[in-house]
């Protein structure tokens, strides 16, 4: 799931990514134009007539082409780039939705914040936002430098231990947008993906209310009961949290809503019965180097099978 096709960098789906895409095309166009001029000058130097060489090789041409032109062009590009991307650092209103994203080795901790900056809901590797509304991300890291990047919604921004960086994002329409850690952070860095799900605002508010008001229920099926027993007996709660239960581990991803996530292992596997079994049974074969204990549940079997 972490292939490059998930990241169409020249297909923005929000205003913040749109500004960066526009600037990128301008820079590409200017780069091509400069390349054409350089190649033309090189052709003249190698194959042009002596008369043509003398005409364009004078002191005036050198001053204009070698100093004046670069200074003017680079200055204009700087001013244009700053004016075009000023919305990336523009102040946001106090009631703007805020989410704290913390980079971990090699997954993402997601904390939804209220108006006072307090966490009211935790998730992992998946961010839900309302479409057509700006969302402010507070980016942090618990270990090494990571870089948060959802190409269709925003630029990328480093997550540096000991500091908090601010990144606004916005999706113009409901949809699922892929993200990736864009700074090498060791080990399975390439398998540190991310998913942003943009909902229609009314749907988002309903989903948020349902999740915040949900209470854990006793397993109603034999399979669910077996899963709960396995969770307790193998020590999963030492690292993972499930809201409303005694499981309150903080070292690993929050598992409260893991069943509704679109992916497992930080965006590398679709979330279904088979992949869940494989991940629990031997995650190291899927994502070598992750911090989940190897061969956690080698005796796990699908119900009805031997």
Short mmCIF file of N, CA and C in Angstrom, two decimals, residues 85-97 134-137 166-169:
data_model
loop_
_atom_site.label_atom_id
_atom_site.label_comp_id
_atom_site.label_asym_id
_atom_site.label_seq_id
_atom_site.Cartn_x
_atom_site.Cartn_y
_atom_site.Cartn_z
N UNK A 85 2.71 31.22 -1.06
CA UNK A 85 2.61 30.24 0.04
C UNK A 85 2.38 30.90 1.40
N UNK A 86 2.02 32.17 1.41
CA UNK A 86 1.83 32.84 2.70
C UNK A 86 0.67 32.24 3.49
N UNK A 87 -0.28 31.59 2.79
CA UNK A 87 -1.39 30.97 3.51
C UNK A 87 -0.95 29.79 4.36
N UNK A 88 0.26 29.25 4.08
CA UNK A 88 0.75 28.12 4.87
C UNK A 88 1.11 28.53 6.29
N UNK A 89 1.40 29.80 6.48
CA UNK A 89 1.78 30.28 7.81
C UNK A 89 0.80 31.32 8.35
N UNK A 90 -0.33 31.50 7.66
CA UNK A 90 -1.31 32.49 8.10
C UNK A 90 -1.96 32.04 9.41
N UNK A 91 -2.27 32.98 10.31
CA UNK A 91 -2.93 32.61 11.57
C UNK A 91 -4.29 31.97 11.30
N UNK A 92 -4.67 31.04 12.15
CA UNK A 92 -5.96 30.37 12.02
C UNK A 92 -6.84 30.77 13.19
N UNK A 93 -8.14 30.67 13.01
CA UNK A 93 -9.06 31.07 14.07
C UNK A 93 -8.97 30.10 15.25
N UNK A 94 -9.37 30.60 16.40
CA UNK A 94 -9.24 29.81 17.63
C UNK A 94 -10.12 28.56 17.62
N UNK A 95 -11.21 28.59 16.84
CA UNK A 95 -12.12 27.45 16.83
C UNK A 95 -11.78 26.42 15.75
N UNK A 96 -10.65 26.59 15.07
CA UNK A 96 -10.23 25.62 14.06
C UNK A 96 -9.89 24.29 14.71
N UNK A 97 -10.33 23.21 14.10
CA UNK A 97 -10.04 21.87 14.61
C UNK A 97 -8.54 21.65 14.67
N UNK A 134 -10.49 24.00 7.18
CA UNK A 134 -9.07 23.86 7.54
C UNK A 134 -8.91 23.10 8.85
N UNK A 135 -7.84 22.37 8.95
CA UNK A 135 -7.49 21.62 10.16
C UNK A 135 -6.03 21.91 10.47
N UNK A 136 -5.74 22.21 11.72
CA UNK A 136 -4.37 22.51 12.13
C UNK A 136 -3.76 21.27 12.77
N UNK A 137 -2.61 20.87 12.26
CA UNK A 137 -1.89 19.73 12.82
C UNK A 137 -0.71 20.23 13.65
N UNK A 166 3.74 23.47 13.32
CA UNK A 166 2.33 23.63 12.96
C UNK A 166 2.17 23.51 11.45
N UNK A 167 1.21 22.68 11.03
CA UNK A 167 0.94 22.48 9.60
C UNK A 167 -0.57 22.49 9.36
N UNK A 168 -1.07 23.45 8.55
CA UNK A 168 -2.49 23.42 8.21
C UNK A 168 -2.74 22.52 7.00
N UNK A 169 -3.86 21.81 7.01
CA UNK A 169 -4.26 21.01 5.86
C UNK A 169 -5.74 21.24 5.60
#
